[in-house]
PDB file of C-alpha atoms in Angstrom:
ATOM      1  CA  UNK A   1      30.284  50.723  38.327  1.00  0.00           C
ATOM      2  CA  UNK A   2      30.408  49.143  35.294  1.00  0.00           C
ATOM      3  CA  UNK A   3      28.714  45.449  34.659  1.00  0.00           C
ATOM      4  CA  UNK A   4      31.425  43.170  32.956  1.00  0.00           C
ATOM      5  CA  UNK A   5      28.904  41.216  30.528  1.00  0.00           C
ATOM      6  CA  UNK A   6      30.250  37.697  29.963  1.00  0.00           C
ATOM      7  CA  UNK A   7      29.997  36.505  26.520  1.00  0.00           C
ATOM      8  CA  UNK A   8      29.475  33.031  25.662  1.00  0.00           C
ATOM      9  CA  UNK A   9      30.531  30.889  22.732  1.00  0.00           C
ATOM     10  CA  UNK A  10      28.563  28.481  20.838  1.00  0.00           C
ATOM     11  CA  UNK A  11      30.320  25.393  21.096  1.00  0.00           C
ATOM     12  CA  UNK A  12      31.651  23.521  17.520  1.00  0.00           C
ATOM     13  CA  UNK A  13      30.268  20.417  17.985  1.00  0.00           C
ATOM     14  CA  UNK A  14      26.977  22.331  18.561  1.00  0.00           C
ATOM     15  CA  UNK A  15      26.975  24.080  15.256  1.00  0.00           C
ATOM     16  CA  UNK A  16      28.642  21.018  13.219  1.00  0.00           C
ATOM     17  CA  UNK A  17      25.531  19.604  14.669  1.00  0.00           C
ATOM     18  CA  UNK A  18      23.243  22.397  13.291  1.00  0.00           C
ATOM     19  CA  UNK A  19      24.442  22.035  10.171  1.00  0.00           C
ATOM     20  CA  UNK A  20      24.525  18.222   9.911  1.00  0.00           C
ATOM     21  CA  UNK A  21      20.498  18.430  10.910  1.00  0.00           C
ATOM     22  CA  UNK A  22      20.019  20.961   9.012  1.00  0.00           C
ATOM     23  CA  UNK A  23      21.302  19.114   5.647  1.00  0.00           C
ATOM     24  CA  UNK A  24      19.436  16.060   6.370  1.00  0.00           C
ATOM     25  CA  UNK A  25      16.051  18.235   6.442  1.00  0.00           C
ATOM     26  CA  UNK A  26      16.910  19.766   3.259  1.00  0.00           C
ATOM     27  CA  UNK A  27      17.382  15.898   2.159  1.00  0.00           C
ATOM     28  CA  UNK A  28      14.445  14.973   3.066  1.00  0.00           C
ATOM     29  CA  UNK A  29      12.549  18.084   1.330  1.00  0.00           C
ATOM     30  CA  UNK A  30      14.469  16.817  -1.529  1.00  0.00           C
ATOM     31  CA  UNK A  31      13.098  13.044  -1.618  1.00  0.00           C
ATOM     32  CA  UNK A  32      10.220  14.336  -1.189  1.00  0.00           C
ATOM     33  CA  UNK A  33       9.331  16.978  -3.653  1.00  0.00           C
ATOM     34  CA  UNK A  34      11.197  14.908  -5.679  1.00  0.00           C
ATOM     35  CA  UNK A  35       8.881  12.294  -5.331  1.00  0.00           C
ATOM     36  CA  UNK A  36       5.815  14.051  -5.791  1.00  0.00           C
ATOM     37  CA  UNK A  37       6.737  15.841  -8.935  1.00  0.00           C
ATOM     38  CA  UNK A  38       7.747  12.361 -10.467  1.00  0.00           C
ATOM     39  CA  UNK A  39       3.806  11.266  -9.724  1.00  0.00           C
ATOM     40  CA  UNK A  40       4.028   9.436  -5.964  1.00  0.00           C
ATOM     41  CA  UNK A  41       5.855   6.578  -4.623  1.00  0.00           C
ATOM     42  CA  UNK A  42       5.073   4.923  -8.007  1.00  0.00           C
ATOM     43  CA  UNK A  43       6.232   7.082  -9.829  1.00  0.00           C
ATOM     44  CA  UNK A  44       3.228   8.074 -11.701  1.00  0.00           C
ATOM     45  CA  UNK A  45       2.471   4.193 -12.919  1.00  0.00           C
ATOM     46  CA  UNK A  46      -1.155   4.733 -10.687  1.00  0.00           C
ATOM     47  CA  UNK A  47      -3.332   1.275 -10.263  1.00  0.00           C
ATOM     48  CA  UNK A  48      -1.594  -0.793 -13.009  1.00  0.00           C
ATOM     49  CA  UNK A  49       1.678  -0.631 -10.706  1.00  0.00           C
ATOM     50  CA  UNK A  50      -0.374  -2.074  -7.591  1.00  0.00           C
ATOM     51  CA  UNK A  51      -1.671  -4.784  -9.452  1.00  0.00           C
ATOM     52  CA  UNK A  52      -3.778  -5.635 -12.565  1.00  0.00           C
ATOM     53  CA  UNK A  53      -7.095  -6.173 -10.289  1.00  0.00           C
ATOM     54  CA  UNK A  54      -6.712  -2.654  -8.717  1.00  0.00           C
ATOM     55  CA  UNK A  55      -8.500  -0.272 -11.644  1.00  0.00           C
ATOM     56  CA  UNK A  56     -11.592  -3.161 -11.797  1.00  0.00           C
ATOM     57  CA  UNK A  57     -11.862  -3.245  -7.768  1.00  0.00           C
ATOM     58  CA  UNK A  58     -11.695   0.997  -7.892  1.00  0.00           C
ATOM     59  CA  UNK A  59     -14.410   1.075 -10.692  1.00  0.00           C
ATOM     60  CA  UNK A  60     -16.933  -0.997  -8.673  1.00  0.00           C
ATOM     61  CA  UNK A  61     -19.683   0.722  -6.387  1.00  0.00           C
ATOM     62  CA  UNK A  62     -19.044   0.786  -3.049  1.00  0.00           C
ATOM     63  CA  UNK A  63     -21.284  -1.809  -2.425  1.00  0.00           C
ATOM     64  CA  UNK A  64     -20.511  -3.878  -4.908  1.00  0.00           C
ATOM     65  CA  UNK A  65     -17.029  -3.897  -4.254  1.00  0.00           C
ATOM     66  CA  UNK A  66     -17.605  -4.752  -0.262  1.00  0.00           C
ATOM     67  CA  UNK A  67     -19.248  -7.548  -1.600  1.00  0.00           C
ATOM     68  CA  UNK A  68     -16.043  -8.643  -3.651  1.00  0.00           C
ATOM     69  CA  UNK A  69     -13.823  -8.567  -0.332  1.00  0.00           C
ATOM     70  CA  UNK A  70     -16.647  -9.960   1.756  1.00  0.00           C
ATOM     71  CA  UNK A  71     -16.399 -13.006  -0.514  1.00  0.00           C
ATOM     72  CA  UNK A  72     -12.631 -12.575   0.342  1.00  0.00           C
ATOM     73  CA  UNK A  73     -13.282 -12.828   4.019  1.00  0.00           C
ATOM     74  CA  UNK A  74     -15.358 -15.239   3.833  1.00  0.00           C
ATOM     75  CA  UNK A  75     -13.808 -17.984   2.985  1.00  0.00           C
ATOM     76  CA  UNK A  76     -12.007 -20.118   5.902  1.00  0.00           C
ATOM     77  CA  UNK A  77      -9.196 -21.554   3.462  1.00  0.00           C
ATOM     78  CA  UNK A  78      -7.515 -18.696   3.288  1.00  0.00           C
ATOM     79  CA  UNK A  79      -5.349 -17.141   5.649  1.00  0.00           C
ATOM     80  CA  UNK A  80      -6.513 -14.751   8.299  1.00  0.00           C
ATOM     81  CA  UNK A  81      -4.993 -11.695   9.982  1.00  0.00           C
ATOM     82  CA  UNK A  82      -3.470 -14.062  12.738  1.00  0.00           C
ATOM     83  CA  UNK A  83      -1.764 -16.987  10.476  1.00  0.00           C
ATOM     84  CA  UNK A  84      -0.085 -14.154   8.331  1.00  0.00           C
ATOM     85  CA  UNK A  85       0.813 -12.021  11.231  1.00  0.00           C
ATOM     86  CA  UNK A  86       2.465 -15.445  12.854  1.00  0.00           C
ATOM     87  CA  UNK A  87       4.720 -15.842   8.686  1.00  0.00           C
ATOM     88  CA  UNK A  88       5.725 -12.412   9.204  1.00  0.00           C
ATOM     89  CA  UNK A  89       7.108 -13.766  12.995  1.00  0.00           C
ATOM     90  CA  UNK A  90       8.312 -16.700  11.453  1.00  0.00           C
ATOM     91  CA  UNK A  91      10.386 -14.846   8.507  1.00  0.00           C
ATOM     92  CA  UNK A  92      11.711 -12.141  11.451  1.00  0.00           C
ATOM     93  CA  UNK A  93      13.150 -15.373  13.606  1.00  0.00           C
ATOM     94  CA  UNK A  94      14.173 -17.217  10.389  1.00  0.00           C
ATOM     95  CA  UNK A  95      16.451 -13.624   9.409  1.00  0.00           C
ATOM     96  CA  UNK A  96      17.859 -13.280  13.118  1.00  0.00           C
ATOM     97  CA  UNK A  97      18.943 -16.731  12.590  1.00  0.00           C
ATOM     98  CA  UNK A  98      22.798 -17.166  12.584  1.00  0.00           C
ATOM     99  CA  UNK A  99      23.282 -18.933  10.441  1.00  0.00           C
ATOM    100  CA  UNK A 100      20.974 -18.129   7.983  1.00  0.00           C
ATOM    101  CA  UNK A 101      18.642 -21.174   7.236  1.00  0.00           C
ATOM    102  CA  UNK A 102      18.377 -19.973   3.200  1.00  0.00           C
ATOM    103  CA  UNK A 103      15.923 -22.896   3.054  1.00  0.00           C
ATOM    104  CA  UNK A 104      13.453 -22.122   6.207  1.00  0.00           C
ATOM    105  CA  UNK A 105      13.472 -18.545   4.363  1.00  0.00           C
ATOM    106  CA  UNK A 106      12.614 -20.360   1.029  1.00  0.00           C
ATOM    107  CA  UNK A 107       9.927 -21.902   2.728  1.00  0.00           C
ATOM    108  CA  UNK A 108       8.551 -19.408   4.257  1.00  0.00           C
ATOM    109  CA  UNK A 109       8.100 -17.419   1.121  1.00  0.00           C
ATOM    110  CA  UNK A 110       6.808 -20.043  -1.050  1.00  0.00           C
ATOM    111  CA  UNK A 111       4.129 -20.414   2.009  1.00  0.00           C
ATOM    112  CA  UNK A 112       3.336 -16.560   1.491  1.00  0.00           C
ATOM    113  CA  UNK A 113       3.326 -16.408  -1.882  1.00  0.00           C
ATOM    114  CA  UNK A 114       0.622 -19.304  -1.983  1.00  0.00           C
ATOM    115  CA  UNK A 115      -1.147 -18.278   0.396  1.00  0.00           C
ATOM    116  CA  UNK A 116      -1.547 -14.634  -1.981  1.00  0.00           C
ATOM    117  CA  UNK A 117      -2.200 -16.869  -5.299  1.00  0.00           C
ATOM    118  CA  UNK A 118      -4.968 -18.382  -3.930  1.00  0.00           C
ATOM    119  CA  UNK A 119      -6.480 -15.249  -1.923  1.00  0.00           C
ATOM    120  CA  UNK A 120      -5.801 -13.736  -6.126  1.00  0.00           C
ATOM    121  CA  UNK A 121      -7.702 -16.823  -7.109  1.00  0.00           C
ATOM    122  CA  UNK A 122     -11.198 -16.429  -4.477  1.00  0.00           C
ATOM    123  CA  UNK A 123     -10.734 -12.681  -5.028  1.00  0.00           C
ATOM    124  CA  UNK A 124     -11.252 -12.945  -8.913  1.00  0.00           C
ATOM    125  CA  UNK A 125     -13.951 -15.821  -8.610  1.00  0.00           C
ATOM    126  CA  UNK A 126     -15.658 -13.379  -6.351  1.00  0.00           C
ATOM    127  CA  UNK A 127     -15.484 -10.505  -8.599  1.00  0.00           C
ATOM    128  CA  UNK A 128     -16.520 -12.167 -11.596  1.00  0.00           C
ATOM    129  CA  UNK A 129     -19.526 -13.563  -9.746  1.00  0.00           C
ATOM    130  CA  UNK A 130     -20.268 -10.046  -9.012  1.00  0.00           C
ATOM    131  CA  UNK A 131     -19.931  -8.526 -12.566  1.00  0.00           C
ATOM    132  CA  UNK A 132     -21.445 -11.834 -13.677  1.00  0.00           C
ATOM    133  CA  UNK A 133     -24.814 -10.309 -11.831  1.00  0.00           C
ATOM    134  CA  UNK A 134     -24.416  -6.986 -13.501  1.00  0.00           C
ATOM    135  CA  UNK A 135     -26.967  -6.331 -16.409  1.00  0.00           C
ATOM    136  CA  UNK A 136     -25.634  -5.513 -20.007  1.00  0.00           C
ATOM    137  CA  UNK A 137     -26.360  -1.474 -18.981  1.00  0.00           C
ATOM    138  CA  UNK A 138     -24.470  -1.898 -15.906  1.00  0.00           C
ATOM    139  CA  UNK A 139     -21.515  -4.019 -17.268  1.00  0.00           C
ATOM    140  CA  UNK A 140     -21.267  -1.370 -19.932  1.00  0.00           C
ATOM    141  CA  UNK A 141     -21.191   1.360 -17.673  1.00  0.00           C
ATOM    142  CA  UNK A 142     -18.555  -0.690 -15.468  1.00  0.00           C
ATOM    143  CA  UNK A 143     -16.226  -0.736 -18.684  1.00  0.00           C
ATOM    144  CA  UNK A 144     -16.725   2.970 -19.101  1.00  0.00           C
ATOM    145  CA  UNK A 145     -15.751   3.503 -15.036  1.00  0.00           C
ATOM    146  CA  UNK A 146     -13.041   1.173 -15.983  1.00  0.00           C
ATOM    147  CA  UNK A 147     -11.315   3.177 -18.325  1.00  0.00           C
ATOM    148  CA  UNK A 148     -12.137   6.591 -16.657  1.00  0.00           C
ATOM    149  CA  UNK A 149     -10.189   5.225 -13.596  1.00  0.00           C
ATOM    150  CA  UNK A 150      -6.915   4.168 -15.873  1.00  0.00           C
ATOM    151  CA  UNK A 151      -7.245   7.586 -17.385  1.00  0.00           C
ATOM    152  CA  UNK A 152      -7.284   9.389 -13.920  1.00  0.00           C
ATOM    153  CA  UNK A 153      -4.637   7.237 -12.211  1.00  0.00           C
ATOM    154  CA  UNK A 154      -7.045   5.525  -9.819  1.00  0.00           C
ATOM    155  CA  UNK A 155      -8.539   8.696  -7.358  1.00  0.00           C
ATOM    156  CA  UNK A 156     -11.525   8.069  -6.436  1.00  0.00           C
ATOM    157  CA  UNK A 157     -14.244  11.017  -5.351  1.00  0.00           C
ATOM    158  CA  UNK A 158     -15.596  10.825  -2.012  1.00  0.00           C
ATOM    159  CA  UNK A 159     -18.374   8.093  -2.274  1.00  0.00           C
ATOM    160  CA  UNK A 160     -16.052   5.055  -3.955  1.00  0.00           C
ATOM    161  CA  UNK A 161     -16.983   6.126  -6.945  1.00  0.00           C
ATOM    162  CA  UNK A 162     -13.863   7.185  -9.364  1.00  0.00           C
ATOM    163  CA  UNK A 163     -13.657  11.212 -10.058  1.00  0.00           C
ATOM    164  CA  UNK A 164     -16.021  12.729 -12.933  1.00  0.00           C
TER     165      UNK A 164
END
């Protein structure tokens, strides 16, 4: 007696499926090789991209630089976690909005972007307070961790200290 094996086809839409997955991983791959051989999301422009404060903030010791966002934190004028949180709410309703209120947006942004001028503003009266306390020998050896850290791109070495 003979066993009749029945043989089963792969559906099309199952394999146009495949394929379709399979292409958007490769796509992916793509962006994302291509990405890191053009130097990162930034493409390579390192801590002068994120902002001009970034390369001092990196250079400073560890605790040096907690004291700089300390200063940050402590002041009550500025925004906390919670009033930005509720912009980001208020810019989400403002979008959903039909019709747009171009205006309540406008608001909304000139609101943020204060609110990031003056946290700029405490941030760089804190800092300078902070190298302002340095000795010559230690400002001059800020300056030279300065530089090293626009040479390197901004990676630090375990410890907050910028690579060697």
């Amino acid at each position: 007696m003979e066993h009749a094996e029945k043989t089963t086809r792969c559906p099309m839409w199952v394999k146009l499926l495949l394929g379709v997955s399979l292409a958007l991983n490769l796509a992916v791959v793509g962006l994302v090789a291509g990405m890191v051989l053009r130097g990162g999301p930034l493409g390579g422009k390192g801590p002068v991209a994120m902002g001009y404060a970034t390369p001092y903030v990196i250079a400073l010791p560890r605790d040096l630089r907690r004291g700089v966002f300390n200063g940050i934190r402590r002041d009550k004028t500025l925004p906390d976690r919670k009033a930005r949180r509720a912009d980001y709410q208020a810019m989400v309703a403002a979008l959903r909005a039909t019709p747009l209120d171009t205006a309540a947006v406008e608001d909304l942004l000139r609101k943020q972007a204060d609110a990031v001028t003056r946290v700029q503003a405490r941030g760089q009266m804190a800092w300078l307070e902070t190298v302002a306390g340095m000795t010559d020998t230690e400002r001059a050896a800020y300056a030279d961790r300065i530089e090293e850290v626009l040479r390197r791109g901004g990676h630090r070495k375990k410890g907050g200290q910028p690579k060697d």
